[in-house]
mmCIF file of C-alpha atoms in Angstrom:
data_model
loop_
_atom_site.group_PDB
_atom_site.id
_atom_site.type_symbol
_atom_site.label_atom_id
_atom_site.label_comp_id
_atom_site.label_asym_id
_atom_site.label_seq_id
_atom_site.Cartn_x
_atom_site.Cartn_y
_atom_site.Cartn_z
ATOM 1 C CA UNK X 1 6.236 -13.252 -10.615
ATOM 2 C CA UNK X 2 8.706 -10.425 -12.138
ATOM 3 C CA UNK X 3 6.749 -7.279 -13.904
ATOM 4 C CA UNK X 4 8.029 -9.004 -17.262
ATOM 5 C CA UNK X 5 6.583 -11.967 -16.667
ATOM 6 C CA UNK X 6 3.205 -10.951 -15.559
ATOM 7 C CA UNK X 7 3.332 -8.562 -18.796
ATOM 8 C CA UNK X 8 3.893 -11.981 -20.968
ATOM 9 C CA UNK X 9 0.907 -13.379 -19.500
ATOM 10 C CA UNK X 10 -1.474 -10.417 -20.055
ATOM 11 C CA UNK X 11 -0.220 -10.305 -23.195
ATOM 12 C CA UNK X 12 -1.580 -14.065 -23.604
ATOM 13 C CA UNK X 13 -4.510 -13.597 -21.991
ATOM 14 C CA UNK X 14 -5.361 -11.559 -24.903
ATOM 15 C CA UNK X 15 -3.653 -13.986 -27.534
ATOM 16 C CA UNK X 16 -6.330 -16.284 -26.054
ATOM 17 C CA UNK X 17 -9.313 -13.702 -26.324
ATOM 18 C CA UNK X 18 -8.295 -13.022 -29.842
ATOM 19 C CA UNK X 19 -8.953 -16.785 -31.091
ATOM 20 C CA UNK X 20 -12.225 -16.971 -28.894
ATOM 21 C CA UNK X 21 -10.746 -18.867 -26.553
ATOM 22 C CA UNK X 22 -13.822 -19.987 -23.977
ATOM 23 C CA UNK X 23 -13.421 -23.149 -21.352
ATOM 24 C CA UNK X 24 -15.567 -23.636 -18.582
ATOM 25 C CA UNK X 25 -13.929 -25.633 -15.373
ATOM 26 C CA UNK X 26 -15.356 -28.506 -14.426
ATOM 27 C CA UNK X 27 -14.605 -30.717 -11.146
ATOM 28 C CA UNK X 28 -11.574 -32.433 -10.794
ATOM 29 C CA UNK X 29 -13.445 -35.476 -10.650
ATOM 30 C CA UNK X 30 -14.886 -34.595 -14.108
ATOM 31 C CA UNK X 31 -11.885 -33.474 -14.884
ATOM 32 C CA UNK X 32 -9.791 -36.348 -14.425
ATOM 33 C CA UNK X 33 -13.064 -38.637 -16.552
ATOM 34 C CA UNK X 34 -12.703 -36.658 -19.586
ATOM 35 C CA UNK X 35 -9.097 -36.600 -19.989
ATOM 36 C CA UNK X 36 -9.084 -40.146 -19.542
ATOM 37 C CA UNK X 37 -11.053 -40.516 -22.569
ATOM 38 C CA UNK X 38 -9.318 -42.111 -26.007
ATOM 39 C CA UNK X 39 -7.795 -39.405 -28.325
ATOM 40 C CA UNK X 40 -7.735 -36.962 -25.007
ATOM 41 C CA UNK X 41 -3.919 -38.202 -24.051
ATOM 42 C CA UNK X 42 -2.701 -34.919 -26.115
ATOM 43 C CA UNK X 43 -3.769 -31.323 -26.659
ATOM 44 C CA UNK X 44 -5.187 -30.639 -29.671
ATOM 45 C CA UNK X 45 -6.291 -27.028 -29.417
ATOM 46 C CA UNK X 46 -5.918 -23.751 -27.099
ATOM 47 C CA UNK X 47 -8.754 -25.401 -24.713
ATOM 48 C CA UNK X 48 -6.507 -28.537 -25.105
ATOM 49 C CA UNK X 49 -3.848 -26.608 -23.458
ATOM 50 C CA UNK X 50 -5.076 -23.845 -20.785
ATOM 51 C CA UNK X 51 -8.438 -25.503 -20.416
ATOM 52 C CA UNK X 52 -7.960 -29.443 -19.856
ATOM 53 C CA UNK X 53 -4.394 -29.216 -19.159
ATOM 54 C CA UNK X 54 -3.064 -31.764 -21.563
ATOM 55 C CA UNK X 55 0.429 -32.169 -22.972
ATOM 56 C CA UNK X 56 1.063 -31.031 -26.154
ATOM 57 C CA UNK X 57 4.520 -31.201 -28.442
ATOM 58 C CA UNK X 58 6.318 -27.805 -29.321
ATOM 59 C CA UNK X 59 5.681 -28.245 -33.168
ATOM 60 C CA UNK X 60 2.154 -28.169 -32.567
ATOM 61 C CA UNK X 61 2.090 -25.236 -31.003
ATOM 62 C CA UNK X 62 2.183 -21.310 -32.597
ATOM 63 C CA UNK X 63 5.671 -19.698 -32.843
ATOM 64 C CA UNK X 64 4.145 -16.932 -30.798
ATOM 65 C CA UNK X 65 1.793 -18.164 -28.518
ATOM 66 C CA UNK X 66 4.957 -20.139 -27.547
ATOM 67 C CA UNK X 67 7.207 -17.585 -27.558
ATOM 68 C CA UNK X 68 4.181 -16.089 -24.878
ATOM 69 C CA UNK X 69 4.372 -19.400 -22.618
ATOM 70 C CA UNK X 70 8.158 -19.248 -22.199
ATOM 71 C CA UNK X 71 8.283 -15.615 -21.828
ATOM 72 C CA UNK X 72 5.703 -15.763 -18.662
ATOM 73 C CA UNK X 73 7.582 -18.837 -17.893
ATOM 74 C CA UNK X 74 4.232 -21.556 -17.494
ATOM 75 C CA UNK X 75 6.338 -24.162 -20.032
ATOM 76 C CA UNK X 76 7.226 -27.287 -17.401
ATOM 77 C CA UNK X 77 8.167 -30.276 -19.433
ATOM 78 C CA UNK X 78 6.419 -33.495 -19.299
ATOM 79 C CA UNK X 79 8.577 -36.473 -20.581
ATOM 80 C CA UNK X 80 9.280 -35.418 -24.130
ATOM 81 C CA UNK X 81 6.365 -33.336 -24.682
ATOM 82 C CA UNK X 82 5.532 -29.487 -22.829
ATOM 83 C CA UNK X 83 2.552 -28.531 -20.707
ATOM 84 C CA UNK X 84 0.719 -25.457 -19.172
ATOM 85 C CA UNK X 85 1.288 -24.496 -15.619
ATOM 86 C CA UNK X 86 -1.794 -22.211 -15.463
ATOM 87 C CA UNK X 87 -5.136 -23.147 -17.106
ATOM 88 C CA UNK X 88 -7.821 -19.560 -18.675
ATOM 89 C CA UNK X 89 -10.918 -20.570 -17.692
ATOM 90 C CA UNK X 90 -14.235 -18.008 -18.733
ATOM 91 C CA UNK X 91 -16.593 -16.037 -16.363
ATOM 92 C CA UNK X 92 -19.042 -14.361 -17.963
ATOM 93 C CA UNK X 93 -16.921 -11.889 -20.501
ATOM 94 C CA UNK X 94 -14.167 -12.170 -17.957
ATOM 95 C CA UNK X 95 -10.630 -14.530 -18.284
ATOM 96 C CA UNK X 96 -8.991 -15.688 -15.202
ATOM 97 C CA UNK X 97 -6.249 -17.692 -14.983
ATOM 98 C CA UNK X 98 -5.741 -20.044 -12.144
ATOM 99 C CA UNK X 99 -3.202 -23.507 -11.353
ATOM 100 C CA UNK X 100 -3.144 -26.403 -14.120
ATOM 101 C CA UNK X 101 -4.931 -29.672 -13.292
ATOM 102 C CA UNK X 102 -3.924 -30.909 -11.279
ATOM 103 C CA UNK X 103 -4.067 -28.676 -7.875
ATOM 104 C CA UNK X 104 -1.395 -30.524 -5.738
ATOM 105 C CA UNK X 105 0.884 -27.388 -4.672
ATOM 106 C CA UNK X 106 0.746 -25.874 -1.674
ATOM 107 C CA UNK X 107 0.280 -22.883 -3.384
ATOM 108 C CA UNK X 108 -1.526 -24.065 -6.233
ATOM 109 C CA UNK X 109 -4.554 -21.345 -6.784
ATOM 110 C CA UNK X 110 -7.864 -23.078 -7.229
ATOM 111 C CA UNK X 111 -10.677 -22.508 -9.626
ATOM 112 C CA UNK X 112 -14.042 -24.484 -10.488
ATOM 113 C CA UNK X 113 -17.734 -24.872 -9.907
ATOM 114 C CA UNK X 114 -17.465 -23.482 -6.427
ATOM 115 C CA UNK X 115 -16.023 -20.188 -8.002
ATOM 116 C CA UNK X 116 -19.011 -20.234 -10.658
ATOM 117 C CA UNK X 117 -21.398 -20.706 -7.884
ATOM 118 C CA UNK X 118 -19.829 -18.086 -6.168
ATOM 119 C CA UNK X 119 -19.812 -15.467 -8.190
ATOM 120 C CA UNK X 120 -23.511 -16.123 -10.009
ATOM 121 C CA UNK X 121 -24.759 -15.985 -6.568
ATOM 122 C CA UNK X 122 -22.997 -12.402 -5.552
ATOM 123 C CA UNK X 123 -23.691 -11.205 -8.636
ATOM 124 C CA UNK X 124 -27.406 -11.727 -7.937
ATOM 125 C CA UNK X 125 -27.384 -10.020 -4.373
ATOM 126 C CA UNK X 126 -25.397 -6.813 -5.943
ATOM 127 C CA UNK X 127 -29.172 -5.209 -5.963
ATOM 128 C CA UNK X 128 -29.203 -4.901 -1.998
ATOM 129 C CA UNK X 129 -25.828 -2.949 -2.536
ATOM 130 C CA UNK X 130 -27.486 0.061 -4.061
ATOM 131 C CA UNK X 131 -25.279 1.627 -5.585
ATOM 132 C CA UNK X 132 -22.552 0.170 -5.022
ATOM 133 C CA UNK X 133 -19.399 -0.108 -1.973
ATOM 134 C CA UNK X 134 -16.875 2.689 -1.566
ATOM 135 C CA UNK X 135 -14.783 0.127 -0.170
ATOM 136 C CA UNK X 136 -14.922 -3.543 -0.609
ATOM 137 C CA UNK X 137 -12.927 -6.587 0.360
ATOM 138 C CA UNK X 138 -12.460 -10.301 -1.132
ATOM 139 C CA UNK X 139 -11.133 -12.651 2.082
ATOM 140 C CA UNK X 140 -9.032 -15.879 0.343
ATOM 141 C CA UNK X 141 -9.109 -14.506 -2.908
ATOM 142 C CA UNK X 142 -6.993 -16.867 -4.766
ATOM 143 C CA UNK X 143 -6.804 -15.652 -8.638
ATOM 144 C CA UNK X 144 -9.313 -12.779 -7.736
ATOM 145 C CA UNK X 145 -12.897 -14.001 -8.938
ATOM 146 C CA UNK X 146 -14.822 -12.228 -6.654
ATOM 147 C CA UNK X 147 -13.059 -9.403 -6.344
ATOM 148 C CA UNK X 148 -13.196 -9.062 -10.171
ATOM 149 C CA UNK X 149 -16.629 -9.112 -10.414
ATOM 150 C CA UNK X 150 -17.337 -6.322 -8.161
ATOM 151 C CA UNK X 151 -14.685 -4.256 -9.369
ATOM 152 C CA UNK X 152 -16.179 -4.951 -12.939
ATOM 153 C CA UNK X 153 -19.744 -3.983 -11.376
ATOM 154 C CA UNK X 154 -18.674 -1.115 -9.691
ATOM 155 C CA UNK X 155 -15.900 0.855 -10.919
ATOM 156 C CA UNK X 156 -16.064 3.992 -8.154
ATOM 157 C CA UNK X 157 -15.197 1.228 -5.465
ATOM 158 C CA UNK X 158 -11.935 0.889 -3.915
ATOM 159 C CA UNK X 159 -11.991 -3.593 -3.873
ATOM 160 C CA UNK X 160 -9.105 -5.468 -2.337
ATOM 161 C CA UNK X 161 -8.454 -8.768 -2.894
ATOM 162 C CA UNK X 162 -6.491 -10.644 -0.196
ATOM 163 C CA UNK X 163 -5.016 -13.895 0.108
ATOM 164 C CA UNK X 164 -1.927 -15.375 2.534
ATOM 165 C CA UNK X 165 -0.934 -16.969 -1.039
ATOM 166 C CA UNK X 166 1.796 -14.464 -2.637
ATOM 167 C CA UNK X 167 1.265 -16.596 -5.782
ATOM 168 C CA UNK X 168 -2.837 -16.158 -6.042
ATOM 169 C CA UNK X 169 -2.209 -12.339 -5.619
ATOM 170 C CA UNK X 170 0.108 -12.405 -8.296
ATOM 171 C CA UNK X 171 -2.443 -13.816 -10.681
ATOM 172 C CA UNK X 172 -5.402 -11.770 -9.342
ATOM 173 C CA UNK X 173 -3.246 -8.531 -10.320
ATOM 174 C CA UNK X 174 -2.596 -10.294 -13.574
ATOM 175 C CA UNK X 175 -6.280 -10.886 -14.390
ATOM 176 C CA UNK X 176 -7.584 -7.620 -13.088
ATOM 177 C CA UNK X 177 -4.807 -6.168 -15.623
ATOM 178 C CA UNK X 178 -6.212 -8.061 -18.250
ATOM 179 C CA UNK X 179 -9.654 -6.765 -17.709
ATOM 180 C CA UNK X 180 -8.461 -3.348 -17.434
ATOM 181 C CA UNK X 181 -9.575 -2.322 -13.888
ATOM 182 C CA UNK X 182 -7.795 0.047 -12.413
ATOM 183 C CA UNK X 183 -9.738 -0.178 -8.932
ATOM 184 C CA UNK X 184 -8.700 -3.589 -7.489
ATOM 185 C CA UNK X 185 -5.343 -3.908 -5.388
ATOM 186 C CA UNK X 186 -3.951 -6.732 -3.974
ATOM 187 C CA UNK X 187 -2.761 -7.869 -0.131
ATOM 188 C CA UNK X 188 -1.314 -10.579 1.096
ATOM 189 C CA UNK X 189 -3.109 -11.014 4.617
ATOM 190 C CA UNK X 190 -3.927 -14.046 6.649
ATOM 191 C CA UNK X 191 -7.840 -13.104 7.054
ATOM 192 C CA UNK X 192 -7.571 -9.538 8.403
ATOM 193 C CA UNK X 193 -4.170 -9.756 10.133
ATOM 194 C CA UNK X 194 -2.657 -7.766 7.186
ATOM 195 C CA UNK X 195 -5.771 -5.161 6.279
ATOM 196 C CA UNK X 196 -6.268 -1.699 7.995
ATOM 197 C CA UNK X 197 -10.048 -0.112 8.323
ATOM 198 C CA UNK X 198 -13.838 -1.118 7.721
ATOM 199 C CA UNK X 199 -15.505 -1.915 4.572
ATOM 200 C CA UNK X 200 -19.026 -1.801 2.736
ATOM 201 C CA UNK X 201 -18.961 -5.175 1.558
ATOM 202 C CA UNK X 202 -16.765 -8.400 2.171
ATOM 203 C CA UNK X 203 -16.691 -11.338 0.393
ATOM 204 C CA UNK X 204 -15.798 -14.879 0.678
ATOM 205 C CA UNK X 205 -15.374 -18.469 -0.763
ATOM 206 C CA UNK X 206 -13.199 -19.817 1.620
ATOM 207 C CA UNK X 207 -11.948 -23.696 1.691
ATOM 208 C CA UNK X 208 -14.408 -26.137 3.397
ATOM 209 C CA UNK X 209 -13.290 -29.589 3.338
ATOM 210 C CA UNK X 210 -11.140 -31.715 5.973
ATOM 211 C CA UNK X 211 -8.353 -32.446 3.543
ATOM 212 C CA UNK X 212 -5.484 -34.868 4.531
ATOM 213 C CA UNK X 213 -2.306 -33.207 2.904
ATOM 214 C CA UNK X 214 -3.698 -29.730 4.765
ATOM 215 C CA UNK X 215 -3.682 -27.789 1.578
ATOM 216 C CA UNK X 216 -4.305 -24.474 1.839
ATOM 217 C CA UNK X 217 -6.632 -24.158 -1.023
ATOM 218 C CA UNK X 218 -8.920 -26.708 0.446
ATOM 219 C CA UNK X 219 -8.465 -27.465 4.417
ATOM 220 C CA UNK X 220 -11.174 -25.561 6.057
ATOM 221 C CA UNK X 221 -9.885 -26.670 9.902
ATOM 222 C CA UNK X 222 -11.773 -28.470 12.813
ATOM 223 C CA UNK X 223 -15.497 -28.429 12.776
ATOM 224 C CA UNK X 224 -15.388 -30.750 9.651
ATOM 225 C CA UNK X 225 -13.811 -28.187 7.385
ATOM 226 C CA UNK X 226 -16.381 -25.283 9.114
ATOM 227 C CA UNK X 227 -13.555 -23.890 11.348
ATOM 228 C CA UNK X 228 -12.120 -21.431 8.950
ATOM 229 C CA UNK X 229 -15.817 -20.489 7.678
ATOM 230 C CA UNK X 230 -16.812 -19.656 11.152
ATOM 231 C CA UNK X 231 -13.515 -17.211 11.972
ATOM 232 C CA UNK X 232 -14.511 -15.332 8.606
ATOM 233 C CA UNK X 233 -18.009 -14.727 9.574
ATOM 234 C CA UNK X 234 -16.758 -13.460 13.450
ATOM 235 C CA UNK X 235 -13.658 -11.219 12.159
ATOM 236 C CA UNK X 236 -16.095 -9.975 8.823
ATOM 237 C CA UNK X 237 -18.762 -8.855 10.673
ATOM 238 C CA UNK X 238 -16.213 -6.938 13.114
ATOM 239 C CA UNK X 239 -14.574 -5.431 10.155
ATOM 240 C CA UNK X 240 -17.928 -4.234 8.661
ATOM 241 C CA UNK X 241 -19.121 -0.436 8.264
ATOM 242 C CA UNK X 242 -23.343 0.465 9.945
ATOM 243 C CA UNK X 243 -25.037 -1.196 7.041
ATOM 244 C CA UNK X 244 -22.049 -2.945 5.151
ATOM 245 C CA UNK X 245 -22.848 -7.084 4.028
ATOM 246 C CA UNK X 246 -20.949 -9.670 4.210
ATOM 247 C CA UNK X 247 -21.476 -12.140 1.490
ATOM 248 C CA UNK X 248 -20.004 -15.801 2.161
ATOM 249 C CA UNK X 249 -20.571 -18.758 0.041
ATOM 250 C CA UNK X 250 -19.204 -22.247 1.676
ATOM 251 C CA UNK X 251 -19.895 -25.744 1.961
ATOM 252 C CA UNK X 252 -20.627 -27.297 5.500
ATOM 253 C CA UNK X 253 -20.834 -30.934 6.459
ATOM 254 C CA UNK X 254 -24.277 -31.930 7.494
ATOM 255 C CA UNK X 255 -24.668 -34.774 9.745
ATOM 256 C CA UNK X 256 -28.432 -35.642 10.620
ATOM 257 C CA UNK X 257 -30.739 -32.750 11.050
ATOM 258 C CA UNK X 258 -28.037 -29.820 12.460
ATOM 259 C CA UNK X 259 -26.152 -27.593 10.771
ATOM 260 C CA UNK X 260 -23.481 -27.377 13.039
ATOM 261 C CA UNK X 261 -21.553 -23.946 11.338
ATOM 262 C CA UNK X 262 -25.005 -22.440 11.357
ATOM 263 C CA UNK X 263 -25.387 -22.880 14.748
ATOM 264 C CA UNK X 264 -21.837 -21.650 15.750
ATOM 265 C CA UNK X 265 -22.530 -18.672 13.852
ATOM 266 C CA UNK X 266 -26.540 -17.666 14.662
ATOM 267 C CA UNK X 267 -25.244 -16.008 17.864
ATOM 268 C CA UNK X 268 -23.138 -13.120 16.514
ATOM 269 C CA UNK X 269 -25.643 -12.786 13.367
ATOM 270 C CA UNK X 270 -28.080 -11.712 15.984
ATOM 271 C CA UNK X 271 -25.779 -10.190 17.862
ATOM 272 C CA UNK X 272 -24.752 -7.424 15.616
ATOM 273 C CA UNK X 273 -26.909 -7.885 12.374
ATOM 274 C CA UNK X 274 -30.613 -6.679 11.592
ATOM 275 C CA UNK X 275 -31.110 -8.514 8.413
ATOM 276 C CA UNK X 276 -29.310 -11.825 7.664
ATOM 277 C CA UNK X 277 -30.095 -14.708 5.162
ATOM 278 C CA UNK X 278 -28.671 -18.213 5.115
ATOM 279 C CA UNK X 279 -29.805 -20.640 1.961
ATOM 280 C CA UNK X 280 -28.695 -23.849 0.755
ATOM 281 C CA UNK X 281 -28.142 -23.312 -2.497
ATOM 282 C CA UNK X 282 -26.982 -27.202 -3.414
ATOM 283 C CA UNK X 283 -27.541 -29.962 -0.889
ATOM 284 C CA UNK X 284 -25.454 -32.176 -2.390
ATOM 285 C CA UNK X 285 -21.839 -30.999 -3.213
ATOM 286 C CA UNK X 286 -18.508 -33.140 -3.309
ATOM 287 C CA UNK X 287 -20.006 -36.815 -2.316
ATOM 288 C CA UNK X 288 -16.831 -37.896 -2.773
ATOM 289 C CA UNK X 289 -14.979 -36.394 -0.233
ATOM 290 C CA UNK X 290 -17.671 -38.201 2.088
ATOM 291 C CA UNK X 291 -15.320 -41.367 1.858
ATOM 292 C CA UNK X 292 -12.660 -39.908 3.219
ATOM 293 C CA UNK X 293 -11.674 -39.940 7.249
ATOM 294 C CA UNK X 294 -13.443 -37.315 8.956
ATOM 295 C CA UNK X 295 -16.476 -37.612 6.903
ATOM 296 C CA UNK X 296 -17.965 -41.412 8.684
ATOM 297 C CA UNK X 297 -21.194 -39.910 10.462
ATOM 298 C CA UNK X 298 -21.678 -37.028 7.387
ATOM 299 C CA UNK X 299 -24.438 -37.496 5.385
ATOM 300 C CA UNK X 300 -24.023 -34.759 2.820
ATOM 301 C CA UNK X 301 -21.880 -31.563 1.862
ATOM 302 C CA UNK X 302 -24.160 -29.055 1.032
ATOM 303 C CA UNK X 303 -23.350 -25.529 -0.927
ATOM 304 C CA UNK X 304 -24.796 -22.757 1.556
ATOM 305 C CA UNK X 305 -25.061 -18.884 0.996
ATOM 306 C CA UNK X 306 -25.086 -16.362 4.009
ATOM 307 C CA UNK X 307 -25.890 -12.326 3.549
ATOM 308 C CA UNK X 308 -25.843 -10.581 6.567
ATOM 309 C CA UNK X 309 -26.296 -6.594 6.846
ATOM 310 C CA UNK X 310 -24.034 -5.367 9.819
ATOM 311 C CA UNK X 311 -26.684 -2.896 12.558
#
């Protein structure tokens, strides 16, 4: 993404604030239901457009919110009509785009209930922070939620969002320009292979499921989609300052009574940690994906939460 065109998107990200634009992302499951619905084959609106990701014919669209599209160069046709490549999608007073439905790219940069999930729950453990990280990191970024809301929280922190996806840190700089903060940077890093010193605080919302096609947005590894999970907690907790959390939100596959990632994690938790917390904040998450290979002795995904204060 050229300087121009990132300038063309800012510019409508705040076309889009202007006209009130709001859209909440739902699953792709949910998704996929509603567009299906009669009358739903075309956009209609803005949330029509960068919200459900429906085509939508050039007359119908504003001279200059067009001019905008082509300019940050999102247009891609679809047979005779035009569609979005990026959807807007609200948190809290923030906009953030992220990949059009649907995600099949390689390095398509995901966003939904996960991210909402994510975020609601960090926001609500910002209290043990005091006041606040001098230096903070978001691990697999992707268009820069997290790291957005704790540069918007706390704007004396230096906050870094990472990602090995050139294209997520690209939007994350785009988004934290249309916020105007000035304190979040961006670097492309697998994990921590990229990043130089400690940190106060380190965040994550890694990809958890065993996914077929090995996208990077969603294949979480061995372990049932765990692996990737566990490596974060091991290198975070090496990376972390006396007294620095790591916040992690994931889903794990639970078959019968264990927790397997919990278990391949306890050790270094009590290793190197005085305080640590681990909650399941949904037990129930993705049943689809329970149909698919990988999955035949799971009996549910569930949405876990794990704060741990480095000794």
């Amino acid at each position: 993404m050229t300087t121009s065109h990132a300038n063309a998107l800012v510019a409508l990200g705040r076309y889009l604030r202007d006209k009130d634009y709001r859209f909440m992302t739902v699953t792709p499951a949910t998704h996929r239901r509603i567009n299906r619905r009669p009358g739903n084959e075309r956009a209609a609106d803005l949330r029509g457009i960068f919200g459900w990701s429906r085509p939508f014919a050039e007359a119908d669209v504003a001279p200059e919110l067009l001019a905008l599209m082509r300019e940050a160069r999102i247009l891609v046709p679809d047979g005779p009509l035009l569609r979005s490549a990026l959807r807007a999608s609200t948190l809290g007073e923030l906009l953030v785009f992220h990949s059009s439905y649907p995600t099949d790219d390689d390095d398509a940069v995901f966003f939904g209930p996960d991210t909402y999930r994510f975020v609601g729950t960090m926001g609500r453990y910002f209290s043990w922070l005091g006041s606040g990280p001098v230096r903070a990191l978001d691990i697999g970024c992707g268009g820069g939620a997290g790291a957005l809301a704790i540069a918007s929280k706390f704007p004396h922190a230096e906050v870094i969002g990472a990602d090995i996806n050139t294209r997520a840190l690209a939007l994350t700089m785009v988004n934290a320009q249309l916020a105007g903060l000035d304190n979040l940077s961006a670097c492309q890093s697998d994990l921590f292979a990229g990043l130089e010193g400690n940190f106060d605080l380190i965040v994550s919302n890694p990809p958890y499921v065993l996914d077929p096609c090995e996208l990077p947005y969603r294949h979480g590894g061995g372990m049932r989609g765990a692996e990737l999970s566990v490596r974060i907690v091991q290198e975070a907790l090496a990376h972390l300052r006396p007294g620095g959390s790591l916040m992690l939100y994931t889903g794990v596959a639970i078959a019968g009574a264990q927790d397997d990632f919990l278990e391949a994690i306890r050790p270094e938790l009590e290793r190197v940690c005085d305080h640590w917390t681990y909650d399941e904040l949904d037990p129930d998450i993705f049943g689809g994906q329970l149909g698919e290979a990988g999955y035949e002795e799971v009996e549910r995904i569930a949405a876990v939460w794990l704060h741990a204060i480095r000794r």
